[in-house]
PDB file of C-alpha atoms in Angstrom:
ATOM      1  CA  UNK A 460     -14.448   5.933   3.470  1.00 63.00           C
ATOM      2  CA  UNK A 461     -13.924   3.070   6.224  1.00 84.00           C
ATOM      3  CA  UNK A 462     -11.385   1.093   3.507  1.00 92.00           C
ATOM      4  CA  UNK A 463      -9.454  -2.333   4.772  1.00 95.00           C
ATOM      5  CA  UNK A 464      -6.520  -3.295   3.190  1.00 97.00           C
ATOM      6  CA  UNK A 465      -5.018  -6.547   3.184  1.00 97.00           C
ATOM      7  CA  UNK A 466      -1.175  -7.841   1.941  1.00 97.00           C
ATOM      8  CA  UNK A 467      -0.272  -9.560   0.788  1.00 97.00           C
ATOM      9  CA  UNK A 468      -3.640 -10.647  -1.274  1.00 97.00           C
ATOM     10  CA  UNK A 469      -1.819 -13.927  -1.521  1.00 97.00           C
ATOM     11  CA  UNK A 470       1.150 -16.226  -0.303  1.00 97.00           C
ATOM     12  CA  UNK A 471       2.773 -19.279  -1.016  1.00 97.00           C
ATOM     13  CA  UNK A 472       4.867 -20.414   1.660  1.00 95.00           C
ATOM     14  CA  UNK A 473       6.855 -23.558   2.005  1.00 96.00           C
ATOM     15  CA  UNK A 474       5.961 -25.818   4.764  1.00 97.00           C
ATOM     16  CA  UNK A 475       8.184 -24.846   8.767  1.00 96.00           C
ATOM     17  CA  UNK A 476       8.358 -21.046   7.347  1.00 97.00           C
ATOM     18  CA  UNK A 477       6.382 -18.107   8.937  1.00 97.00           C
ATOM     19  CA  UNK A 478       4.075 -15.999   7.227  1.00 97.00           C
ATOM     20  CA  UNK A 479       3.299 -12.243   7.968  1.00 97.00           C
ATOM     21  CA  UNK A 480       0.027 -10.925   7.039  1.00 98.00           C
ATOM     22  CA  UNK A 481      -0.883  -7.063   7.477  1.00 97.00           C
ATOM     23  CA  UNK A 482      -4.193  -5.692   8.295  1.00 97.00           C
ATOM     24  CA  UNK A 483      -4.308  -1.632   7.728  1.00 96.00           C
ATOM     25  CA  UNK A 484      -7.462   0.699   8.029  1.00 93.00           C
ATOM     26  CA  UNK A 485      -6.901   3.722   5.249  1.00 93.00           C
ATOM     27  CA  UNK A 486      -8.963   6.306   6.592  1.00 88.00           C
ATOM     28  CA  UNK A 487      -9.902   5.371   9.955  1.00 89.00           C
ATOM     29  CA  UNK A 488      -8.051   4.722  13.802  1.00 89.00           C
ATOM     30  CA  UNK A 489      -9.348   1.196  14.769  1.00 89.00           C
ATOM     31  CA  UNK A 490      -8.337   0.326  18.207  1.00 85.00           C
ATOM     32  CA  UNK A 491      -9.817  -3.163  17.634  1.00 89.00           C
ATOM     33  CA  UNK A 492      -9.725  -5.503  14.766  1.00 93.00           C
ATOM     34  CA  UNK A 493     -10.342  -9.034  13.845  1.00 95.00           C
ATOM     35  CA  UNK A 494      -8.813 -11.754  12.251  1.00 97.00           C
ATOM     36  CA  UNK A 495     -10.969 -14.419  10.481  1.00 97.00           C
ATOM     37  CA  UNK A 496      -9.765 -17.595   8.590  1.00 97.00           C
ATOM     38  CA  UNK A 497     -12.371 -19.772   6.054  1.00 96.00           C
ATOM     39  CA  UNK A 498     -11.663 -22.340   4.513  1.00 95.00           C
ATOM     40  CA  UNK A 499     -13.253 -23.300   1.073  1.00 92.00           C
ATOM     41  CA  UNK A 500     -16.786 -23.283   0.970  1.00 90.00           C
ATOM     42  CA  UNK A 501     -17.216 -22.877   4.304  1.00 93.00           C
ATOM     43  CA  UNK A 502     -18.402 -19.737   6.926  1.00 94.00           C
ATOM     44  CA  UNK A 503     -16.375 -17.482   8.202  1.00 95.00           C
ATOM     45  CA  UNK A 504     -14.015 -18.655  11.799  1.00 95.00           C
ATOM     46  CA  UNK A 505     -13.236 -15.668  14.169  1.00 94.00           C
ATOM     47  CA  UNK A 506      -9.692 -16.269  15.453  1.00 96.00           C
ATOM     48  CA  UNK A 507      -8.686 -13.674  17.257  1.00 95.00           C
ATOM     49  CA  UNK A 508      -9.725  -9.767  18.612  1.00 93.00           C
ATOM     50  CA  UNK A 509      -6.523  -8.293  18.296  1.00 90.00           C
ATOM     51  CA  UNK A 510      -6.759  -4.596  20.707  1.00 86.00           C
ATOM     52  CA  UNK A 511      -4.213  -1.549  20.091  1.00 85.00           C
ATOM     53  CA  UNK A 512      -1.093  -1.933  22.553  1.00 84.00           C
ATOM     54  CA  UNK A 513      -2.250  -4.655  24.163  1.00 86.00           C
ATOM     55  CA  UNK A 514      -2.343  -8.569  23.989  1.00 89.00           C
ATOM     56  CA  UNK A 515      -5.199 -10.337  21.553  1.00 92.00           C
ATOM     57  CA  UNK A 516      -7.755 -12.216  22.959  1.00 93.00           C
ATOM     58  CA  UNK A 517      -7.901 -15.693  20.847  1.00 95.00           C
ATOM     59  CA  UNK A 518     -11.010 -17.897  20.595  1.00 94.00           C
ATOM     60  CA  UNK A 519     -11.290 -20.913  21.830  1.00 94.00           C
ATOM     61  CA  UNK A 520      -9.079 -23.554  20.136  1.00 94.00           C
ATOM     62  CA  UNK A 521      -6.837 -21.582  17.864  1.00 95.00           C
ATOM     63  CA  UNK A 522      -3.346 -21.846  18.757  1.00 94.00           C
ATOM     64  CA  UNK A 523      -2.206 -17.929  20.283  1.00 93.00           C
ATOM     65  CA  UNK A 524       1.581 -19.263  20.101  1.00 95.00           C
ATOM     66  CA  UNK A 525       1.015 -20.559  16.440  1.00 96.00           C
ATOM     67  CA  UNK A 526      -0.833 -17.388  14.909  1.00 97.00           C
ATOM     68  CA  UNK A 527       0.622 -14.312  16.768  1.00 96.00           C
ATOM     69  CA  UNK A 528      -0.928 -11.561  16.690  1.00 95.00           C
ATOM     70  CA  UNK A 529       0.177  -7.591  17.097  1.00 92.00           C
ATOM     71  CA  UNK A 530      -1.668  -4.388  17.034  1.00 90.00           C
ATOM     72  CA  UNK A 531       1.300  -1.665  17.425  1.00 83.00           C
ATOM     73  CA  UNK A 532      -0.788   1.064  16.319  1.00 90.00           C
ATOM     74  CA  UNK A 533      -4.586   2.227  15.576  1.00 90.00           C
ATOM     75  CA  UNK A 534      -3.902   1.368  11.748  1.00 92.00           C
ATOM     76  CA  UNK A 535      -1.933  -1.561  11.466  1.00 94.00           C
ATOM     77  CA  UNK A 536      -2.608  -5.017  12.556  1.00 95.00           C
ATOM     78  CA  UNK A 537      -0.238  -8.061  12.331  1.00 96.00           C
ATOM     79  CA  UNK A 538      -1.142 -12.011  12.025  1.00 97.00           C
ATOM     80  CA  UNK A 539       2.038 -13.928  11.658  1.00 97.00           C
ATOM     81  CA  UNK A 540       1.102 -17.526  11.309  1.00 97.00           C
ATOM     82  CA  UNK A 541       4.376 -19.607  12.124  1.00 97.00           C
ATOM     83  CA  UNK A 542       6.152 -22.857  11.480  1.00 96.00           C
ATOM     84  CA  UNK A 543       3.333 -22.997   8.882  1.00 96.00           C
ATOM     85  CA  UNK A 544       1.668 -26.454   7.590  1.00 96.00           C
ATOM     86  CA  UNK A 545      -0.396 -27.457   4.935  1.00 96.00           C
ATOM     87  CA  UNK A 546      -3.492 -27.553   6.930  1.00 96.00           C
ATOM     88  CA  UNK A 547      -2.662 -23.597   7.264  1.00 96.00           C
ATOM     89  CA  UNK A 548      -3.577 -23.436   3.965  1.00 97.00           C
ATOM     90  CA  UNK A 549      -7.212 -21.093   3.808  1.00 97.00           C
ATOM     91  CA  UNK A 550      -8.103 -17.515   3.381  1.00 97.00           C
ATOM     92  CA  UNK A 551      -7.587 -15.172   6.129  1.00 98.00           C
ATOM     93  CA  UNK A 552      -9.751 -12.205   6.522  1.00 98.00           C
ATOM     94  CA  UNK A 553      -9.454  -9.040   8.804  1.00 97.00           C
ATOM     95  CA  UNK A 554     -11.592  -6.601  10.330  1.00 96.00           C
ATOM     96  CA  UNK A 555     -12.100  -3.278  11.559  1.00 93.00           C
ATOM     97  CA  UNK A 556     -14.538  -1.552  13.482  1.00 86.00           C
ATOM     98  CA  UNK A 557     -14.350   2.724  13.290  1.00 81.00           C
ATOM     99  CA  UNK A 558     -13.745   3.445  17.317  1.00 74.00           C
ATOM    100  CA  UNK A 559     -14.634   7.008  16.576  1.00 75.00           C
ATOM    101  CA  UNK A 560     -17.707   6.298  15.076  1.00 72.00           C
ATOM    102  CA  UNK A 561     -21.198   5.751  16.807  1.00 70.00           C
ATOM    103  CA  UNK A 562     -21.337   2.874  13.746  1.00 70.00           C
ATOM    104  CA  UNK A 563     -20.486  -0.321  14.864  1.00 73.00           C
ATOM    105  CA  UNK A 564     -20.558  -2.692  11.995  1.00 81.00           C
ATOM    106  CA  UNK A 565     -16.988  -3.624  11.231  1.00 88.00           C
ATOM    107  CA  UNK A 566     -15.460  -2.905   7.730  1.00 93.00           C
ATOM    108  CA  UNK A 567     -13.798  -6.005   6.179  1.00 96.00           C
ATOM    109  CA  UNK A 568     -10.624  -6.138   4.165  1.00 97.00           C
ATOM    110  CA  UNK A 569     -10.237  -8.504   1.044  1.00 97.00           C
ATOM    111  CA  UNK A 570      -8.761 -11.370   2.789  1.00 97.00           C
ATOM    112  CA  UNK A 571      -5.358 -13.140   2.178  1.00 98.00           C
ATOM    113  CA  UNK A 572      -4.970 -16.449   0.312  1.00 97.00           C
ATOM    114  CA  UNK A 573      -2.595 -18.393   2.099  1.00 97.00           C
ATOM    115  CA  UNK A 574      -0.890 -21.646   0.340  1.00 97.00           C
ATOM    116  CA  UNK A 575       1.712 -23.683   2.249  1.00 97.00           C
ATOM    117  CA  UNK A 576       3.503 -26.279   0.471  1.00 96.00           C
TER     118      UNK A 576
ATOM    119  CA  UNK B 332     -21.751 -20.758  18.336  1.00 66.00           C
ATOM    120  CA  UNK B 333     -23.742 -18.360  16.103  1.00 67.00           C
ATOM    121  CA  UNK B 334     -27.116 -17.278  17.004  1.00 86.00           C
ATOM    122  CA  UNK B 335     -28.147 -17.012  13.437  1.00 94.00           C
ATOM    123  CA  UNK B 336     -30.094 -20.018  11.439  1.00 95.00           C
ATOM    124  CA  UNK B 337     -30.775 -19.216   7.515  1.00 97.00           C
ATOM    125  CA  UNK B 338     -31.341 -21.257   4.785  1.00 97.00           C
ATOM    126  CA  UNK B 339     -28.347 -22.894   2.888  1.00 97.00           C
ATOM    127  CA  UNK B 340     -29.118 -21.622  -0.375  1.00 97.00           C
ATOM    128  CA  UNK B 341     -31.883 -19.303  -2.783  1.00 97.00           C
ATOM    129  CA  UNK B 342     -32.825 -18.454  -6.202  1.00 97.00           C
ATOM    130  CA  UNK B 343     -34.230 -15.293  -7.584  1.00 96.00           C
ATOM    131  CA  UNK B 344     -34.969 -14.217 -11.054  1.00 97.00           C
ATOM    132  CA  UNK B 345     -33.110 -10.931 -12.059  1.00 97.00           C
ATOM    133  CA  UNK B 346     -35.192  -8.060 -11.730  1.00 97.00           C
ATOM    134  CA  UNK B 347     -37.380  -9.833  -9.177  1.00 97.00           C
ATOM    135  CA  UNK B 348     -37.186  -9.292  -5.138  1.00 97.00           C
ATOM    136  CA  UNK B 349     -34.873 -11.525  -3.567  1.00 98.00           C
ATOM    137  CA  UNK B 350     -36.291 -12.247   0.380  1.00 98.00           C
ATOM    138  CA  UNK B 351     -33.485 -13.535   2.316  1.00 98.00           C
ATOM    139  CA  UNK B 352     -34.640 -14.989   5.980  1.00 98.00           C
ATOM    140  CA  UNK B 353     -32.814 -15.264   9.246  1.00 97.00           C
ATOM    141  CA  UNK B 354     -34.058 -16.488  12.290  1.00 96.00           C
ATOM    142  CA  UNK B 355     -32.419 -15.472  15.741  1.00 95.00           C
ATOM    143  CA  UNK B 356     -34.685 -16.650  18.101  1.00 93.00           C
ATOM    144  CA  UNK B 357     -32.721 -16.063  21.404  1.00 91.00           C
ATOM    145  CA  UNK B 358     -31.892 -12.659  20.160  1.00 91.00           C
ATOM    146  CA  UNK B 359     -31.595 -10.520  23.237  1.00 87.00           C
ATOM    147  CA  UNK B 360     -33.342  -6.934  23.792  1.00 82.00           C
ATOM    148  CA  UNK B 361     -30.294  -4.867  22.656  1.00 86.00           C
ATOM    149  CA  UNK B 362     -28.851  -6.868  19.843  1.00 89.00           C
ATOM    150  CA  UNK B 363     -28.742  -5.455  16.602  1.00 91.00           C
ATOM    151  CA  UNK B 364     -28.862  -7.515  13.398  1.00 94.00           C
ATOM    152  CA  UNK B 365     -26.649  -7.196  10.984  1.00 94.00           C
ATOM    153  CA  UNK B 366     -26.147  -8.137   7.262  1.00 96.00           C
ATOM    154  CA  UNK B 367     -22.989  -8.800   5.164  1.00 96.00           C
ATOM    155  CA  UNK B 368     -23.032 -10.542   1.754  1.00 97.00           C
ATOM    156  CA  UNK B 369     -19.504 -12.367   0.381  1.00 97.00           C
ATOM    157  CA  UNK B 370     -18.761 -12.534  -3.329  1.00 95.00           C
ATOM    158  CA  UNK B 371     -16.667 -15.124  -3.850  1.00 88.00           C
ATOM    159  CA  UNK B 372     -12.786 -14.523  -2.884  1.00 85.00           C
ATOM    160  CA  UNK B 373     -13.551 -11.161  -1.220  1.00 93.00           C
ATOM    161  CA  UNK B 374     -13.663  -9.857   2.130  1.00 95.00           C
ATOM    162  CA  UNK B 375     -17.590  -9.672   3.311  1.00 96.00           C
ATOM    163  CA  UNK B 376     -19.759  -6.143   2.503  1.00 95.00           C
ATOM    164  CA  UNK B 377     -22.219  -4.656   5.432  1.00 93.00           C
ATOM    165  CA  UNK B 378     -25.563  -4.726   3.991  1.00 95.00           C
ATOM    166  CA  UNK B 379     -27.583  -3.235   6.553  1.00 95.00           C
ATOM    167  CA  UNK B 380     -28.423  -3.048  10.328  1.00 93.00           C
ATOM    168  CA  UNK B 381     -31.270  -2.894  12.543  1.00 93.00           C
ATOM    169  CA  UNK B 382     -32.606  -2.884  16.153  1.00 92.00           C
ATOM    170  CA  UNK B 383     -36.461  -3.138  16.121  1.00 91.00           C
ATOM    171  CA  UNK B 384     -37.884  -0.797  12.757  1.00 88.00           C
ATOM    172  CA  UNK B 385     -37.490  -1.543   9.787  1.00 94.00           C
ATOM    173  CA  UNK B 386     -34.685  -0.343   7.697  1.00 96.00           C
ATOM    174  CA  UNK B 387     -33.740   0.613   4.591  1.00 97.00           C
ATOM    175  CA  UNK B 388     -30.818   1.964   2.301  1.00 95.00           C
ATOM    176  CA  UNK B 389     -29.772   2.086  -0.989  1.00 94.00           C
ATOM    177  CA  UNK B 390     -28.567  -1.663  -1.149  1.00 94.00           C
ATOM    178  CA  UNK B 391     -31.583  -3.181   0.310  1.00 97.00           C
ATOM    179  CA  UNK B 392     -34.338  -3.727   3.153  1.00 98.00           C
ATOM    180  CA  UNK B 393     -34.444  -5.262   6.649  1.00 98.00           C
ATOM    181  CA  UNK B 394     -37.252  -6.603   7.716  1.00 97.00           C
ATOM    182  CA  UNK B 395     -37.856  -7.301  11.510  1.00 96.00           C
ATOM    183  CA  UNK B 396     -40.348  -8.975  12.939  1.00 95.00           C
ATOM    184  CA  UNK B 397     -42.187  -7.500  15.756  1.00 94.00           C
ATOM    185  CA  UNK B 398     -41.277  -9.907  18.538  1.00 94.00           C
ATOM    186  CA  UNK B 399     -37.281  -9.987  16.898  1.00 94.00           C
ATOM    187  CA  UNK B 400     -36.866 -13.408  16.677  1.00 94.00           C
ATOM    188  CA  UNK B 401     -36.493 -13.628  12.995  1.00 96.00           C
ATOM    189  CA  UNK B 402     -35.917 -10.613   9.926  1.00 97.00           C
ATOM    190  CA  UNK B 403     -35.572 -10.592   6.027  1.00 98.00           C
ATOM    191  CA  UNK B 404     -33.299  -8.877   4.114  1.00 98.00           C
ATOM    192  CA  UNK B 405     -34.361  -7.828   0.829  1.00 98.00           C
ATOM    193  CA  UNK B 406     -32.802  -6.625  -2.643  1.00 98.00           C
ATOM    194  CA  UNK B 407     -35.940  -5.269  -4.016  1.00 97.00           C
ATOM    195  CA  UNK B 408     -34.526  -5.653  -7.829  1.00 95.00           C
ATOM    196  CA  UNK B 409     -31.786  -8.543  -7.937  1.00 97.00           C
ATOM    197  CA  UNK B 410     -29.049  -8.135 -10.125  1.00 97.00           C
ATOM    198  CA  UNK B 411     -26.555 -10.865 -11.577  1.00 97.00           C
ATOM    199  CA  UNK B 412     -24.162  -8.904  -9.493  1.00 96.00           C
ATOM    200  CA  UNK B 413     -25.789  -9.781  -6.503  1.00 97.00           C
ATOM    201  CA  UNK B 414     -24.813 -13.657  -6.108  1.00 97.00           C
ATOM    202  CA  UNK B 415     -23.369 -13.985  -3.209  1.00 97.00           C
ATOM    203  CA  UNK B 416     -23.300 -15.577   0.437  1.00 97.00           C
ATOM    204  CA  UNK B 417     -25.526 -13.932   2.875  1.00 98.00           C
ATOM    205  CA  UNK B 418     -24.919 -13.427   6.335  1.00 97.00           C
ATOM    206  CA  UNK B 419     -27.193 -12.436   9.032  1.00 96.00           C
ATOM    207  CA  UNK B 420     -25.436 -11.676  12.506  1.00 94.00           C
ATOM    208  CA  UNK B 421     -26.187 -10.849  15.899  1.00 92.00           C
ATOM    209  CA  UNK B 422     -24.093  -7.615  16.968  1.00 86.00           C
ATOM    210  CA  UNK B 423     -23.696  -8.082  20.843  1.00 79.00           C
ATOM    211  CA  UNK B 424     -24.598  -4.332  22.618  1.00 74.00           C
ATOM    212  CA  UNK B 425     -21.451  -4.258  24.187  1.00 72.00           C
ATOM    213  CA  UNK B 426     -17.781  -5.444  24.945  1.00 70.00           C
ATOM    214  CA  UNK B 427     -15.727  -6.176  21.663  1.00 69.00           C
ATOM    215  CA  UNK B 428     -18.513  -6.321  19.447  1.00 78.00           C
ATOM    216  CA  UNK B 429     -17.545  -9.329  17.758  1.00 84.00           C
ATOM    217  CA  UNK B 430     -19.115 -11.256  15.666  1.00 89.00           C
ATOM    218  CA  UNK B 431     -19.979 -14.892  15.250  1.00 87.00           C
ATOM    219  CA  UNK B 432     -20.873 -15.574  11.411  1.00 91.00           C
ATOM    220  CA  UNK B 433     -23.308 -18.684  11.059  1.00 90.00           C
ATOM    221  CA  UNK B 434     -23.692 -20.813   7.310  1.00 92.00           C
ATOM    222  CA  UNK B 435     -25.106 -17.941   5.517  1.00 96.00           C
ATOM    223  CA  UNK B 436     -27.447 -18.108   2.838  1.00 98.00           C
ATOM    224  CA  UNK B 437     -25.994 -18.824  -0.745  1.00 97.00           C
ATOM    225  CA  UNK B 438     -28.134 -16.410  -3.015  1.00 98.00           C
ATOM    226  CA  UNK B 439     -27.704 -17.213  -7.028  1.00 97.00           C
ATOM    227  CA  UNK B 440     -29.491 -15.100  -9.336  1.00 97.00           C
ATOM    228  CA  UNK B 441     -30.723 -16.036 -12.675  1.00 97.00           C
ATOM    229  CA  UNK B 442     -30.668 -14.466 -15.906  1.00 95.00           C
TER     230      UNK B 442
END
């Protein structure tokens, strides 16, 4: 149980174009997930808490109007990353806690590999 | 910023105990630690929690020390399989529950 998908596992965008990525739990309702970027060799950057029919809460720094975020329903979690750049370029994880649960740890999906050109 | 502080990097034989530290010194009464490791290209793993006892599962061992300002995590029989960045975390008792991941620990096993 508590499975994260990610897709697409990869992208390669050109440079001005928007990118969708999709962040699903399989066998759980998560009313709040994460999105994470990291770039190589580095730690993991929370970007964003994205909440279930409402608006994300974005950390400080990161851009809400460049990396928009929705959470339509308890499975399925958007991060559209527009007029992409180069410096876009890094692996974007998401998260998912089980709201149902008394568990807290959140359940990770594989992470997308996003290359702008 | 994360609360965590561990050390950049580890060796361990296989077969032998690999003792991962973390120190979270301004840990508050009701935060949990948490462990994740991160093979390379994938999305972290949860390890293992804890609040005050010690802990254990089928993946490993958390340590905590009695006043909580520091723990080890430990993989009693290290595999090649087990190479991987290590993450200790802070889980804060309430709100969003977010986390904040520090450098991690780089852990490289050894034939």
């Amino acid at each position: 149980g508590a499975v994260v998908s990610q897709h697409p596992s990869w992208v390669i965008c050109k440079s001005g174009t928007s990118v969708k990525i999709e962040c699903r739990s399989l066998d759980f309702q998560a009313t709040t997930m994460f999105w994470y970027r990291q770039f190589p060799k580095q730690s993991l950057m929370l970007m964003a808490t994205s909440n279930e029919g409402s608006k994300a809460t974005y950390e400080q720094g990161v851009e809400k109007d460049k990396f928009l975020i929705n959470h339509a329903s308890l499975t399925l979690s958007t991060l559209t990353v527009t007029s992409a750049h180069p410096e876009d370029s890094s692996f974007y994880i998401c998260s998912a806690r089980d709201w149902t649960s008394d568990r807290y740890e959140q359940y990770f999906g594989p992470g997308t590999r996003l290359t702008v050109t | 910023d994360a609360k965590t502080t561990q050390p950049p990097s580890m060796d361990c034989a296989e077969g032998r105990a690999a003792n991962l530290p973390c120190n979270h010194s301004t840990i508050s009464g009701n935060e949990y630690v948490y462990w994740y490791r991160q093979i390379h290209s994938q999305g972290p793993q949860y390890i293992i929690h804890g609040l005050k006892n010690n802990e254990t599962n089928e993946m490993a061992s958390l340590i905590i020390t009695e006043d909580r300002k520091s723990s080890t995590l430990i993989l009693p029989h290290a595999t090649l399989r087990d190479t991987a960045v290590y993450y200790c975390i802070v889980r804060p008792p309430s709100g969003t529950y977010k986390y904040i991941f520090g450098t991690g620990t780089r852990l490289k096993v050894l034939a």
